[in-house]
Tab-separated table of C-alpha atoms in Angstrom:
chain	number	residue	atom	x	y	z
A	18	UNK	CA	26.229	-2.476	-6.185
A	19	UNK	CA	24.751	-2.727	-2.620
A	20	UNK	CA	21.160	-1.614	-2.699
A	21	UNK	CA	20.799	0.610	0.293
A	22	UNK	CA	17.820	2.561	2.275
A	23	UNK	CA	18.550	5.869	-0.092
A	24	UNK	CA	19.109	3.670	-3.222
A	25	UNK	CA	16.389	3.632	-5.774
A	26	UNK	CA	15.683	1.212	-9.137
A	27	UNK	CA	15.310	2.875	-12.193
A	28	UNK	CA	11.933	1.563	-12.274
A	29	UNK	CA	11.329	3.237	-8.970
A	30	UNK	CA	12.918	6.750	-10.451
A	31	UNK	CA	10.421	6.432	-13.384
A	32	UNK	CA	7.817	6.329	-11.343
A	33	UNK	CA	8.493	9.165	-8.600
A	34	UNK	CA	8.860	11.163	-11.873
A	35	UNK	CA	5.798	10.403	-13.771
A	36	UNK	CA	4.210	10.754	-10.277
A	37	UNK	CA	5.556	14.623	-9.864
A	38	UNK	CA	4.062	15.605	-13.251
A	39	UNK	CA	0.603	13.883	-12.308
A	40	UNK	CA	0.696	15.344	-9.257
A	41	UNK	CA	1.285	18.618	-10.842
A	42	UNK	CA	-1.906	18.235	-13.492
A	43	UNK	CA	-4.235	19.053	-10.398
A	44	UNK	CA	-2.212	21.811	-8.300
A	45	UNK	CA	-3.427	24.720	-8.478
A	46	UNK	CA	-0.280	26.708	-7.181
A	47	UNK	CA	1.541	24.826	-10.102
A	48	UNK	CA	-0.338	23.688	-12.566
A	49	UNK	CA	0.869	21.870	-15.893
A	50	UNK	CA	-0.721	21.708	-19.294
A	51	UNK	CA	-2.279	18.355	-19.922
A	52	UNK	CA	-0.215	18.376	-23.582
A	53	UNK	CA	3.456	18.942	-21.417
A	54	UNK	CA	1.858	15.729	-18.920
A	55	UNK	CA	1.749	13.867	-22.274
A	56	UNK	CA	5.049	14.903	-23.405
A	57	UNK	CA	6.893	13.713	-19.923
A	58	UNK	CA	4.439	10.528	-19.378
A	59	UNK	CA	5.274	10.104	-22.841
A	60	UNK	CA	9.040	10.400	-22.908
A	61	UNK	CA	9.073	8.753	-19.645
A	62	UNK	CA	6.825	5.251	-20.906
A	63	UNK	CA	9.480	5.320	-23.553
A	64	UNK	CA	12.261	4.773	-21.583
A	65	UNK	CA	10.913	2.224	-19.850
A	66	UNK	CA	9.806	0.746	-22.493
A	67	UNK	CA	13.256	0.157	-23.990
A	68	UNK	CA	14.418	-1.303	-20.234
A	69	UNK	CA	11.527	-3.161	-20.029
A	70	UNK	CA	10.671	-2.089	-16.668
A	71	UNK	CA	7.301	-2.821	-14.855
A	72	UNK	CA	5.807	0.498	-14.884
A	73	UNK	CA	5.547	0.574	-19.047
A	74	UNK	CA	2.252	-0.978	-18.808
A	75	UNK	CA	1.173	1.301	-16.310
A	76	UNK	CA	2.562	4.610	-17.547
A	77	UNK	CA	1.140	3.711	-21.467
A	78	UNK	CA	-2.554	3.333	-18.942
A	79	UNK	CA	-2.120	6.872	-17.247
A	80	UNK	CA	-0.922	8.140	-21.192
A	81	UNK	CA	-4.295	7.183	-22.632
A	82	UNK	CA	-5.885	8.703	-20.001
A	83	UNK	CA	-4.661	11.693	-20.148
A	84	UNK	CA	-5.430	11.851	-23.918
A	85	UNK	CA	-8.807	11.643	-23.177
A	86	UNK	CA	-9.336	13.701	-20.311
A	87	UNK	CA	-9.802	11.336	-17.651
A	88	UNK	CA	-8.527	11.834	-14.325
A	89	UNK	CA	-5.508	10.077	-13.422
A	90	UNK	CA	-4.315	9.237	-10.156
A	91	UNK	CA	-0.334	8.471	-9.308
A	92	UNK	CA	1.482	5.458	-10.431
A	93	UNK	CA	1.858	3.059	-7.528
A	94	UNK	CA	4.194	0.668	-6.972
């Protein structure tokens, strides 16, 4: 397959996803519970997990943190 300009990885998916529900833990127009955040983050570190994609590590980070109530900021690349 020939990667182009609108193309994305999977690992690049995962992460505009888990980005969207961070994002939404801090709008107030459309705010999400923190336990929902842990159940997408969650489901989310899971599959890439099993792909072994980069952004496990960094998802199971942001996962802890929202646990325990820290603030977490977007996934970057």
């Amino acid at each position: 397959m020939t990667m182009t300009k609108q193309s994305l990885t999977t690992d690049q998916a995962i992460r505009n996803e888990a980005n969207k529900v961070i994002a939404a833990l801090s709008n107030p127009n459309y705010p999400v519970d923190p336990v929902v955040a842990e159940s997408v983050i969650e489901s989310l570190h899971a599959i890439a997990e099993s792909l072994e994609l980069e952004v496990a590590k960094t998802l199971r980070i942001r996962l802890i943190a929202i646990r325990n109530n820290i603030h977490v900021n977007q996934v970057v690349a």
